[in-house]
mmCIF file with all atom_site columns, C-alpha atoms in Angstrom:
data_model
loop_
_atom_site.group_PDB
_atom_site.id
_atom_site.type_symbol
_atom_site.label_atom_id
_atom_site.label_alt_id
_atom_site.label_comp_id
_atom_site.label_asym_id
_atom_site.label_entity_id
_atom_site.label_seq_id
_atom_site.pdbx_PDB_ins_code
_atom_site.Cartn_x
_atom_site.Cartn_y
_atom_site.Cartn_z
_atom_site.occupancy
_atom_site.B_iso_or_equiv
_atom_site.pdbx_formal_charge
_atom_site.auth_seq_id
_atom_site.auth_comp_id
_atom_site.auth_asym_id
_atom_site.auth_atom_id
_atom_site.pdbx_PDB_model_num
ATOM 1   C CA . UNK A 1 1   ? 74.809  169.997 34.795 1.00 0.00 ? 580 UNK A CA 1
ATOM 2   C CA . UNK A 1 2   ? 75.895  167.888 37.359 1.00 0.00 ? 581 UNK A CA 1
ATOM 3   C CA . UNK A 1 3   ? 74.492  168.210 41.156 1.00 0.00 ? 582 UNK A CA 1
ATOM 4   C CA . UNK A 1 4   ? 76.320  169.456 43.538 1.00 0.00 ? 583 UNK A CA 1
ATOM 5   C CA . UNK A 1 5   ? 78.341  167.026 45.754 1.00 0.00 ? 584 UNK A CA 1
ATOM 6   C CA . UNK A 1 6   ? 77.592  167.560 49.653 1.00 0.00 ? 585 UNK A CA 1
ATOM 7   C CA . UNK A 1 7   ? 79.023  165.428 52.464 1.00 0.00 ? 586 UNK A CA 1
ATOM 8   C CA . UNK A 1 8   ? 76.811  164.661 55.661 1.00 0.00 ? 587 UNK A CA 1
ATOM 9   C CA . UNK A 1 9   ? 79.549  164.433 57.875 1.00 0.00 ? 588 UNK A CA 1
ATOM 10  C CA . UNK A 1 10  ? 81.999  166.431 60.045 1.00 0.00 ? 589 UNK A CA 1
ATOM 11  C CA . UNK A 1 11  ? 84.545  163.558 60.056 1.00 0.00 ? 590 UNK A CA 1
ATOM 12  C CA . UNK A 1 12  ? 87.820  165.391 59.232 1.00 0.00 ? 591 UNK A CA 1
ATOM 13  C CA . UNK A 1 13  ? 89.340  161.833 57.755 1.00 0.00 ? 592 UNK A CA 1
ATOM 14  C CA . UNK A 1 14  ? 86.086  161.570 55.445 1.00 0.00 ? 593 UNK A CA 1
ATOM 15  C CA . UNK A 1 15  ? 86.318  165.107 54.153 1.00 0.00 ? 594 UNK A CA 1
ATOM 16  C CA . UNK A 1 16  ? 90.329  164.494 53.273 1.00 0.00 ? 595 UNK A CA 1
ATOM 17  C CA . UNK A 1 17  ? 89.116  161.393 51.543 1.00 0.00 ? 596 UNK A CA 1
ATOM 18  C CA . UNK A 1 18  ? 86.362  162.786 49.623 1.00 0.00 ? 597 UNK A CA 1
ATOM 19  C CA . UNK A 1 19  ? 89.229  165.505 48.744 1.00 0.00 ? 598 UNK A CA 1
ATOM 20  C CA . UNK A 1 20  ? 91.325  163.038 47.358 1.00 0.00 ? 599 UNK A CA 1
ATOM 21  C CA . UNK A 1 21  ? 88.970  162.842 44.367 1.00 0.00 ? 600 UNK A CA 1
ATOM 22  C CA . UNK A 1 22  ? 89.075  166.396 43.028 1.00 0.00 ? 601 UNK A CA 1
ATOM 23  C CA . UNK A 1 23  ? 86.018  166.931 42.820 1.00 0.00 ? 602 UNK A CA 1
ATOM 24  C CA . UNK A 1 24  ? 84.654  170.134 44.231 1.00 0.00 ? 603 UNK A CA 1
ATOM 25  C CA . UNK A 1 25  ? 81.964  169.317 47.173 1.00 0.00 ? 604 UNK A CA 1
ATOM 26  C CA . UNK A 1 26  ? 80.698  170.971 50.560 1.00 0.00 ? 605 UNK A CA 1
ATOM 27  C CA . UNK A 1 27  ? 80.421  169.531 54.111 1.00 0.00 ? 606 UNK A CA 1
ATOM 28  C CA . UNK A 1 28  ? 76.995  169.851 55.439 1.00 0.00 ? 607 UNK A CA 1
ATOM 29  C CA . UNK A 1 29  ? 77.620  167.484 59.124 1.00 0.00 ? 608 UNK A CA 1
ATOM 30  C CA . UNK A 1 30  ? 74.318  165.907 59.602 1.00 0.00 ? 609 UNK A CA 1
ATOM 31  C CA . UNK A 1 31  ? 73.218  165.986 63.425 1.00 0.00 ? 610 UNK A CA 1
ATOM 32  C CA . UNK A 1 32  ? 70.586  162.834 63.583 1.00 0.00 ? 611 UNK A CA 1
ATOM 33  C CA . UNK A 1 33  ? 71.238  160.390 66.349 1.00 0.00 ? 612 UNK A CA 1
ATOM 34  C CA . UNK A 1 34  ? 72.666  157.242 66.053 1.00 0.00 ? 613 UNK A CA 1
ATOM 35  C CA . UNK A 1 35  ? 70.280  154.994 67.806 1.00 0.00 ? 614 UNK A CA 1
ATOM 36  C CA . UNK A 1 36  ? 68.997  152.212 66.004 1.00 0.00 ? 615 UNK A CA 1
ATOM 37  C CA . UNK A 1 37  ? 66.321  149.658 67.211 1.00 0.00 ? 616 UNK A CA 1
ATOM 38  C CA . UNK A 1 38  ? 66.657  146.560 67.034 1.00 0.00 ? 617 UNK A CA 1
ATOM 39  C CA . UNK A 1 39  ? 69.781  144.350 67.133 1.00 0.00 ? 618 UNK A CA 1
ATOM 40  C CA . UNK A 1 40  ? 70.902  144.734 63.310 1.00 0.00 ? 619 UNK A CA 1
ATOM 41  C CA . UNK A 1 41  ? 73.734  143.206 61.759 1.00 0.00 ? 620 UNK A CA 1
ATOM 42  C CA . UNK A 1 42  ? 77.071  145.379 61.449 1.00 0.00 ? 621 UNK A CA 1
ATOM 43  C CA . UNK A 1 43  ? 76.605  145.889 58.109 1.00 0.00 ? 622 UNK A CA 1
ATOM 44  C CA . UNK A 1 44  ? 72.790  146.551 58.177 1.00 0.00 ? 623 UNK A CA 1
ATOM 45  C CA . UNK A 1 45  ? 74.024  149.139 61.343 1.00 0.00 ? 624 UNK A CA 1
ATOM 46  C CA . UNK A 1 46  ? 75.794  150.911 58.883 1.00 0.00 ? 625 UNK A CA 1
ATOM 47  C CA . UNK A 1 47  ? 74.068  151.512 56.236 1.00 0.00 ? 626 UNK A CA 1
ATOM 48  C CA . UNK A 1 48  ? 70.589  152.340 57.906 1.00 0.00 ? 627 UNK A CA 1
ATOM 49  C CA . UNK A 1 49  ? 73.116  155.166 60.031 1.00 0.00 ? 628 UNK A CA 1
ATOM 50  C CA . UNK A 1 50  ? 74.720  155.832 56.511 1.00 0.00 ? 629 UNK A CA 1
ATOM 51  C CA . UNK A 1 51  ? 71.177  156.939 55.023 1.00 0.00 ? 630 UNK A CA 1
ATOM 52  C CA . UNK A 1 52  ? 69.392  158.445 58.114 1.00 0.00 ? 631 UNK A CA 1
ATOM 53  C CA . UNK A 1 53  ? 72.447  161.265 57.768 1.00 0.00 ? 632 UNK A CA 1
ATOM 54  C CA . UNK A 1 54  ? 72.244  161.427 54.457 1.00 0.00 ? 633 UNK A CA 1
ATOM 55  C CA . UNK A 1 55  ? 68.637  162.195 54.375 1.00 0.00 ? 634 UNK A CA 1
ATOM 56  C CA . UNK A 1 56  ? 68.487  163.965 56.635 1.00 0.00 ? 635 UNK A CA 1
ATOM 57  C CA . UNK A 1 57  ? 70.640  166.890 55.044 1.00 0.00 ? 636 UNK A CA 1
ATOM 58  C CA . UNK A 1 58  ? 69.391  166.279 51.853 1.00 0.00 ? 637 UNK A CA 1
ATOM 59  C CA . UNK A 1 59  ? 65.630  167.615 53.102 1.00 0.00 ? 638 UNK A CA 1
ATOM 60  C CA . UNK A 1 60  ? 68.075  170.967 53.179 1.00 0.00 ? 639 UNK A CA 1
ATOM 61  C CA . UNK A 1 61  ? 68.925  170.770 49.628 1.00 0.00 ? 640 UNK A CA 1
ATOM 62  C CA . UNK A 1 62  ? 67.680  172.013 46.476 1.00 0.00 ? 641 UNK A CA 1
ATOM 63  C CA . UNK A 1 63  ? 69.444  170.214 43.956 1.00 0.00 ? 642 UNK A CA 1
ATOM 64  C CA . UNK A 1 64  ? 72.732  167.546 45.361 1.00 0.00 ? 643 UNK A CA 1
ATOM 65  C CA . UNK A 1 65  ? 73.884  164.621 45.861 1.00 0.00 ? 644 UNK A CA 1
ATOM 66  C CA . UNK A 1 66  ? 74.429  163.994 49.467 1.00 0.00 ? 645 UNK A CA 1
ATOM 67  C CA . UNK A 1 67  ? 76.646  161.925 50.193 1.00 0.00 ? 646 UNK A CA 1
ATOM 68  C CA . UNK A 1 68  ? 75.889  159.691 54.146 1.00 0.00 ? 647 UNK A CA 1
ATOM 69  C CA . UNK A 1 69  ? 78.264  157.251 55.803 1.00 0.00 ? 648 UNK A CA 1
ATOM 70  C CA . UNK A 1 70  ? 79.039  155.300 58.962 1.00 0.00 ? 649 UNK A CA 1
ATOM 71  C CA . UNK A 1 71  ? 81.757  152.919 60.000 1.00 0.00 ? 650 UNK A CA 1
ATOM 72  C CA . UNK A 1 72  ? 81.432  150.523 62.807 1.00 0.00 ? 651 UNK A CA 1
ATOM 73  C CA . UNK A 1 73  ? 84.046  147.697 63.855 1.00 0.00 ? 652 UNK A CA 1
ATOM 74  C CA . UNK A 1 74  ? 83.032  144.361 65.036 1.00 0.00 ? 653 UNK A CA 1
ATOM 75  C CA . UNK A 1 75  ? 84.645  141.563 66.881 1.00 0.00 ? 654 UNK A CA 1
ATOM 76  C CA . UNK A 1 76  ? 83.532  138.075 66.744 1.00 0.00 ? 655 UNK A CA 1
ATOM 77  C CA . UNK A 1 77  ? 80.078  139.220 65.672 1.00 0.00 ? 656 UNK A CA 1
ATOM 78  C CA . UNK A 1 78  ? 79.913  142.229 68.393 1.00 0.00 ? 657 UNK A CA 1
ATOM 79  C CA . UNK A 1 79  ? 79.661  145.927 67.173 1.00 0.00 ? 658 UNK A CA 1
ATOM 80  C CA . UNK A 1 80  ? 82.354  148.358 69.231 1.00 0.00 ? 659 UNK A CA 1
ATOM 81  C CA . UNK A 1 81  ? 81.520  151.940 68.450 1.00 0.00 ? 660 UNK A CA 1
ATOM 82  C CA . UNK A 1 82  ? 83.376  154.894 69.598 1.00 0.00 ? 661 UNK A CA 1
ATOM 83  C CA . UNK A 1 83  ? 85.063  155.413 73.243 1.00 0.00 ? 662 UNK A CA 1
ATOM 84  C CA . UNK A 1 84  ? 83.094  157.142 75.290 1.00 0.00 ? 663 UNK A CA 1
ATOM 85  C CA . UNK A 1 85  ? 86.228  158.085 77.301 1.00 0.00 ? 664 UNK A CA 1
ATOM 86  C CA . UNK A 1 86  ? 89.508  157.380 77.970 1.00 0.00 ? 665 UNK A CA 1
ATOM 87  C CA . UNK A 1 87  ? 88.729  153.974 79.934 1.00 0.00 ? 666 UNK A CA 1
ATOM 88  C CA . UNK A 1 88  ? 86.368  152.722 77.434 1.00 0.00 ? 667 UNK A CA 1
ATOM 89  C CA . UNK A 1 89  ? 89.113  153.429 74.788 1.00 0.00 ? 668 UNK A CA 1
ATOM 90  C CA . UNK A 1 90  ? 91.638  151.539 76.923 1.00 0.00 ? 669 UNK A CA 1
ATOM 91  C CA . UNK A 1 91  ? 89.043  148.228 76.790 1.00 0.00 ? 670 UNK A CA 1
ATOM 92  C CA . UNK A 1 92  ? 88.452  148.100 73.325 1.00 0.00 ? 671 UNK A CA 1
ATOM 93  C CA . UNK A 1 93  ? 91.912  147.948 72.570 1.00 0.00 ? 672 UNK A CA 1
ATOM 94  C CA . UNK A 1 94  ? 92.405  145.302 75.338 1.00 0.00 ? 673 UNK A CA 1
ATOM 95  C CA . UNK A 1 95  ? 90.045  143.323 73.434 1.00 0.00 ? 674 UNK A CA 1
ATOM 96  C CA . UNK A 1 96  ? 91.200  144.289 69.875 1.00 0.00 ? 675 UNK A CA 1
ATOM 97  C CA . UNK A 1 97  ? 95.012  143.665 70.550 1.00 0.00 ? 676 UNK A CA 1
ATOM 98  C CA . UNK A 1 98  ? 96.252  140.088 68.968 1.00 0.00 ? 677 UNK A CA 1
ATOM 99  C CA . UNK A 1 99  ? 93.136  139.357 66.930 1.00 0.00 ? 678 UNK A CA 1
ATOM 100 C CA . UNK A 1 100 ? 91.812  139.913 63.798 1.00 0.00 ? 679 UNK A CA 1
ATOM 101 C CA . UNK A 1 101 ? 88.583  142.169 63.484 1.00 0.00 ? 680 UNK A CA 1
ATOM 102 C CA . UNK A 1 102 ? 86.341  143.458 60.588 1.00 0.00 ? 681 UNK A CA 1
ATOM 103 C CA . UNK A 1 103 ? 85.923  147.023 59.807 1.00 0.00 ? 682 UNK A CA 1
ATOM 104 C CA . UNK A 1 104 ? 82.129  148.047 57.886 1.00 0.00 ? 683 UNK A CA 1
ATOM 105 C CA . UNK A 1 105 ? 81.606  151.248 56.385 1.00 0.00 ? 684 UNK A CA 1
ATOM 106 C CA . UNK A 1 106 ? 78.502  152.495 54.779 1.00 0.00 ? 685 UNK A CA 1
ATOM 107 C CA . UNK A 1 107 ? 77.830  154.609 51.896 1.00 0.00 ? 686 UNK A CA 1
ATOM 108 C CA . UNK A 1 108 ? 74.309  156.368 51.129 1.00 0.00 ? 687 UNK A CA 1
ATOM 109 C CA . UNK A 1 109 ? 73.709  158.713 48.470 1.00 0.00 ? 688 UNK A CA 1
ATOM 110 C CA . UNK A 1 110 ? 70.271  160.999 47.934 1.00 0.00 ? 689 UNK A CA 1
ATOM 111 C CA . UNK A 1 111 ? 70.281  163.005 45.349 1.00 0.00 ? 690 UNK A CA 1
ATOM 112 C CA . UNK A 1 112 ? 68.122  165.706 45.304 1.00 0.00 ? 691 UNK A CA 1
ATOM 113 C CA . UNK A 1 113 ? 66.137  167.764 42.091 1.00 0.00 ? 692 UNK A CA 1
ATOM 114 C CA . UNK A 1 114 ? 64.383  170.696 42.889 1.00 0.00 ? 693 UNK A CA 1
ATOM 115 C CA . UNK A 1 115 ? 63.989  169.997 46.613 1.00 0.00 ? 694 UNK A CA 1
ATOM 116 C CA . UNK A 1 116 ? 62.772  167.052 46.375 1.00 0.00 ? 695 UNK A CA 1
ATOM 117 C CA . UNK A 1 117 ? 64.757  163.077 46.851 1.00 0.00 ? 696 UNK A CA 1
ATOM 118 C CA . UNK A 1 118 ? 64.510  161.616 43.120 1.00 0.00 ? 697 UNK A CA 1
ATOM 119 C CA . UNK A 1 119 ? 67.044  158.940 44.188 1.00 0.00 ? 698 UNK A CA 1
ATOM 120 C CA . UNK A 1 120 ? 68.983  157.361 46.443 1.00 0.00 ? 699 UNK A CA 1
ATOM 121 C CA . UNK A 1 121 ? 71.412  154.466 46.569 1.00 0.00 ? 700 UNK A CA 1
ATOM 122 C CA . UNK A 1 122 ? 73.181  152.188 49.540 1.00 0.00 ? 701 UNK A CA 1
ATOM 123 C CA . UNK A 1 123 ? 75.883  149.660 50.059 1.00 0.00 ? 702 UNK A CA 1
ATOM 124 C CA . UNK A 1 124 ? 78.489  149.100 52.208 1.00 0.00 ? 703 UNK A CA 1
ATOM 125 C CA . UNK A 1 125 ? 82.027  147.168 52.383 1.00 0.00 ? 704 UNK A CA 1
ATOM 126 C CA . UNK A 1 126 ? 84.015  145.243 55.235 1.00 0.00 ? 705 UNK A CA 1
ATOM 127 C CA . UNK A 1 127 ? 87.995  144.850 55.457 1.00 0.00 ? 706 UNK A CA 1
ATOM 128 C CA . UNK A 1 128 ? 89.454  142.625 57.868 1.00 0.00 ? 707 UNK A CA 1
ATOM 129 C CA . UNK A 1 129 ? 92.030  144.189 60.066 1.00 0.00 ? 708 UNK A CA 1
ATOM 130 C CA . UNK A 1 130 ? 94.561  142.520 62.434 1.00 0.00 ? 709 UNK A CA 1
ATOM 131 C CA . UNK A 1 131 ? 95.834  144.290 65.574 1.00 0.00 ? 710 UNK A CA 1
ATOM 132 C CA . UNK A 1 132 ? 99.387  143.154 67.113 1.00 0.00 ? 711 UNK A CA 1
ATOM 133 C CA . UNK A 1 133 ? 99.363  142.153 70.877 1.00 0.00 ? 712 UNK A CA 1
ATOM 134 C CA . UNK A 1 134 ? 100.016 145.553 72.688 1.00 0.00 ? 713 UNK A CA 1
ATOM 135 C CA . UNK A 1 135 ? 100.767 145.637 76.358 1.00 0.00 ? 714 UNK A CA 1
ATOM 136 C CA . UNK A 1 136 ? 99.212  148.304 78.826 1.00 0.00 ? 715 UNK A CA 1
ATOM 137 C CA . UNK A 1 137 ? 101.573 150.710 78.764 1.00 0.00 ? 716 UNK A CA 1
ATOM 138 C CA . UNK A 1 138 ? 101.503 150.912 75.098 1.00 0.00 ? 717 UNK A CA 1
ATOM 139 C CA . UNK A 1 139 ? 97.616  151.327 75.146 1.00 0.00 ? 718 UNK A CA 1
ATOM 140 C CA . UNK A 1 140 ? 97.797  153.643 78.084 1.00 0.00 ? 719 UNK A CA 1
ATOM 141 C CA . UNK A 1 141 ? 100.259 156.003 76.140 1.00 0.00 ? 720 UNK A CA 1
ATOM 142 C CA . UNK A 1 142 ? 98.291  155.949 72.993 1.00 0.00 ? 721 UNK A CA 1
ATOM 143 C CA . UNK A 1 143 ? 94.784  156.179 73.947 1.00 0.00 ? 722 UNK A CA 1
ATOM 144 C CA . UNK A 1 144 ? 96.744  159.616 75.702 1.00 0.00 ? 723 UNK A CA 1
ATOM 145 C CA . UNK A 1 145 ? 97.430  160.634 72.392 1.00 0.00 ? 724 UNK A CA 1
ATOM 146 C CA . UNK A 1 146 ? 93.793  161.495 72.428 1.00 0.00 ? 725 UNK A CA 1
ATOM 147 C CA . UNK A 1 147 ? 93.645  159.820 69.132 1.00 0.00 ? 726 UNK A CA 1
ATOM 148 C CA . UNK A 1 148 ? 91.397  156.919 69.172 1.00 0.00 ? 727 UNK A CA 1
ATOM 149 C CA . UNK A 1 149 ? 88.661  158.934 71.098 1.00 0.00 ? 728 UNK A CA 1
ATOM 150 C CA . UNK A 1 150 ? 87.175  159.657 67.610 1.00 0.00 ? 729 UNK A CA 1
ATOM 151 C CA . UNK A 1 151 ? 87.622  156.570 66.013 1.00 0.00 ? 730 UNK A CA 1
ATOM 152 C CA . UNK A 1 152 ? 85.354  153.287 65.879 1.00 0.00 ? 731 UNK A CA 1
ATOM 153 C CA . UNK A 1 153 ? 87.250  150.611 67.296 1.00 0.00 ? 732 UNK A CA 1
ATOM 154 C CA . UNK A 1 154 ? 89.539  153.284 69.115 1.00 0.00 ? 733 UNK A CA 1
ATOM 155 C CA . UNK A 1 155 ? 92.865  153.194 66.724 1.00 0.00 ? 734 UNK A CA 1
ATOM 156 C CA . UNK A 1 156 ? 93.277  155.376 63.726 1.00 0.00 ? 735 UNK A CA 1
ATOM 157 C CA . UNK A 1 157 ? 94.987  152.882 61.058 1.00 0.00 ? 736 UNK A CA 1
ATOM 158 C CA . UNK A 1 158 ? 96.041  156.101 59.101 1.00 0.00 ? 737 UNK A CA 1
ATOM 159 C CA . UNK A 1 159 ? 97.770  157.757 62.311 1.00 0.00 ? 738 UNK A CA 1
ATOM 160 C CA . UNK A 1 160 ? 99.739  156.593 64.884 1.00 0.00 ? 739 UNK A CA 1
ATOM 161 C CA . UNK A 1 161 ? 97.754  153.237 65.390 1.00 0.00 ? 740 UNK A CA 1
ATOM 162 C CA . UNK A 1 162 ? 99.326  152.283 62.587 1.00 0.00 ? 741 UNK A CA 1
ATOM 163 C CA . UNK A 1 163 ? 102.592 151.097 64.446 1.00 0.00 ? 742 UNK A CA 1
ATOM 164 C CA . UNK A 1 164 ? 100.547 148.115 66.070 1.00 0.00 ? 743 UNK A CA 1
ATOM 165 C CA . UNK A 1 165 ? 98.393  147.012 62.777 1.00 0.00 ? 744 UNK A CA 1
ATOM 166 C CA . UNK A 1 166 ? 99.944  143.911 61.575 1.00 0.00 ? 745 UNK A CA 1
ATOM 167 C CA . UNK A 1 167 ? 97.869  143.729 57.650 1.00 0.00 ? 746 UNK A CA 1
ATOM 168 C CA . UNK A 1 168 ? 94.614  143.973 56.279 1.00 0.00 ? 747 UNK A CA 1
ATOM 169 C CA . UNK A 1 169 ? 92.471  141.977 53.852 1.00 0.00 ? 748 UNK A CA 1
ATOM 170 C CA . UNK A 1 170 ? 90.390  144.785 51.453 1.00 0.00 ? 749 UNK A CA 1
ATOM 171 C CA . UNK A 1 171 ? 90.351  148.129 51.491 1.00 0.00 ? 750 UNK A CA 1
ATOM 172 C CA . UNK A 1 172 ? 92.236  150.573 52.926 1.00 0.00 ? 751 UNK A CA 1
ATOM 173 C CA . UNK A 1 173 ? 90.515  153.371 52.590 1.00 0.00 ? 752 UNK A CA 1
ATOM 174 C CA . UNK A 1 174 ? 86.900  151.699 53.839 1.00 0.00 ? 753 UNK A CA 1
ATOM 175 C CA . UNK A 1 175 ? 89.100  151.258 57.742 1.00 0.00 ? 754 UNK A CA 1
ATOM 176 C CA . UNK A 1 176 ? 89.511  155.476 56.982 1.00 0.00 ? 755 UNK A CA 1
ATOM 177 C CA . UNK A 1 177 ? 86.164  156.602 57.118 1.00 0.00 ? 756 UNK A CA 1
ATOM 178 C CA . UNK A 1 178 ? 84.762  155.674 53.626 1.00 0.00 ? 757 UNK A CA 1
ATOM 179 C CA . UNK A 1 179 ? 85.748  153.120 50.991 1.00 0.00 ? 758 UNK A CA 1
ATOM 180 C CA . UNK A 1 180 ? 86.708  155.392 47.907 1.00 0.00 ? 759 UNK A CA 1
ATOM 181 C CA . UNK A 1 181 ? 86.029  152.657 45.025 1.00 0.00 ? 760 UNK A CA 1
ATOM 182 C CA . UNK A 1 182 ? 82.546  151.513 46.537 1.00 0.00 ? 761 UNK A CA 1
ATOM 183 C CA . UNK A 1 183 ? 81.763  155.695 46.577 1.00 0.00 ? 762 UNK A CA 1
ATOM 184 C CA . UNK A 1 184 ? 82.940  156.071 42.935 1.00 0.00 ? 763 UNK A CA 1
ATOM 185 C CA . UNK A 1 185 ? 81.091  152.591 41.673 1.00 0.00 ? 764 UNK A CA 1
ATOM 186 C CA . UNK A 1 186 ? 78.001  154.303 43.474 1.00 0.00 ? 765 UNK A CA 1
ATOM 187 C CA . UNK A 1 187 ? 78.295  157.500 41.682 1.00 0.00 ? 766 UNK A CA 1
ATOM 188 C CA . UNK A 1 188 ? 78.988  156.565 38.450 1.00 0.00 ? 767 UNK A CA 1
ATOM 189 C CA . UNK A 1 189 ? 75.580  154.155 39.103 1.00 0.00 ? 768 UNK A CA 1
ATOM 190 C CA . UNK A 1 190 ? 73.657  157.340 39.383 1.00 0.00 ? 769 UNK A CA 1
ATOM 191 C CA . UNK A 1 191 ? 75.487  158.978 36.275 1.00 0.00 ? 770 UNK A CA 1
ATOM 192 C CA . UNK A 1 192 ? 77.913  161.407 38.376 1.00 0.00 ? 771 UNK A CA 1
ATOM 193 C CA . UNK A 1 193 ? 80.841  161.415 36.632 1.00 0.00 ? 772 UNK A CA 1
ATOM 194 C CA . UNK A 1 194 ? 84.085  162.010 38.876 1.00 0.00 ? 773 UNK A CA 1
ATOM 195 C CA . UNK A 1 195 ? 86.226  161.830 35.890 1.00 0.00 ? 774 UNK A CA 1
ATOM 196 C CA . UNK A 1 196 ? 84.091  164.960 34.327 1.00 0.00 ? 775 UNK A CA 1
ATOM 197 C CA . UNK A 1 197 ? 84.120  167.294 37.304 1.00 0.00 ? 776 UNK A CA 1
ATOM 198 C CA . UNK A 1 198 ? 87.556  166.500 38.240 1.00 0.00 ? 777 UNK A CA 1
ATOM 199 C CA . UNK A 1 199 ? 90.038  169.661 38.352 1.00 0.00 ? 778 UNK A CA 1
ATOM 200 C CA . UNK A 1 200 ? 92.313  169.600 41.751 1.00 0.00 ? 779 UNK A CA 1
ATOM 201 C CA . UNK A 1 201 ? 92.899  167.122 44.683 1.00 0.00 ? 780 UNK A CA 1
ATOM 202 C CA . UNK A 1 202 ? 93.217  170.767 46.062 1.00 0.00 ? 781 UNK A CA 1
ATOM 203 C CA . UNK A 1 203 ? 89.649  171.669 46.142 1.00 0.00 ? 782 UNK A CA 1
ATOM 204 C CA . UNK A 1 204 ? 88.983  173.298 50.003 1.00 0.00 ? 783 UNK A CA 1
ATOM 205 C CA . UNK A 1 205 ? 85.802  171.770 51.459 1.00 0.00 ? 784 UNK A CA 1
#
């Protein structure tokens, strides 16, 4: 019997891509900070953040595979993280408009027998994303949207922040929240098979 799939995150755009799989799975939102010490690279960021959540639901769990992940963007080397308001979101795009940028995502996966971690498993992917000059009115009116205030990098490349993204270079779904053909590589590495427990793209998490 296969474990029972549970994601560590309250990230609407992660649970819709996790859906996309049909595979039937529960959101448990993990709650651990996301300070890191040290000045790690972006991709180092995001997988240490990927695995703290994951762990730290799995210590809840009885027999799962948790699934932890984190997405950061960085430009020319520097990570940008979340707004933390409106003005913040209106200076990352400043500085993301007319230049390329590179998305990392995460992935962490503890699984879980009898209460206890058996095994666990981490990677992460990057996709290069360009961003079209915008001027300040067109920043001003989207970041009033209220849509980047979630969003690493402040622009959701599956919403409206799509009008202003020029191309990207990997994969599409890693800029989302969670790169679904890393996930199912990982998965299928620790002999979950999505193909097996697959029955509706319709399964309610």
């Amino acid at each position: 019997m296969q474990p029972e799939l549970v994601l560590a995150s309250g990230s609407p755009r992660r649970r819709e891509l996790l859906r996309t799989l049909g595979v039937p799975f529960s959101v448990y939102p993990s709650s651990v900070t996301e300070e890191v010490p040290g000045d790690p690279f972006p991709g180092e960021l995001v997988e240490i953040l990927a695995a703290k959540k994951a762990l730290a639901v799995a210590h809840t769990q009885d027999h799962a595979l948790v699934i932890g992940s984190d997405t950061v963007v960085a430009l020319n080397g520097e990570i940008l993280g979340k707004p933390k308001d409106a003005d913040d979101a209106v200076g990352i795009l400043q500085r993301l408009q007319g230049q390329a940028h590179q998305v990392y995502t995460g992935i962490a996966l503890v699984e879980v027998d009898g209460g206890k971690v058996s095994r666990r498993l981490i990677g992460h992917r990057v996709t290069e994303v360009m961003v079209r000059s915008m001027n300040r009115e067109e920043i001003e009116w989207y970041v009033a949207t209220g849509e980047p205030m979630d969003k690493a990098g402040a622009y959701g490349l599956q919403g409206i922040g799509s009008m202003w993204v020029d191309w990207i270079d990997g994969c599409y779904t890693n800029v989302v929240g969670m790169s679904l053909p890393l996930l199912y590589d990982m998965l299928n590495e620790l002999d979950y098979s999505v193909l097996h427990s697959f029955s509706s793209p319709e399964n309610k998490a």
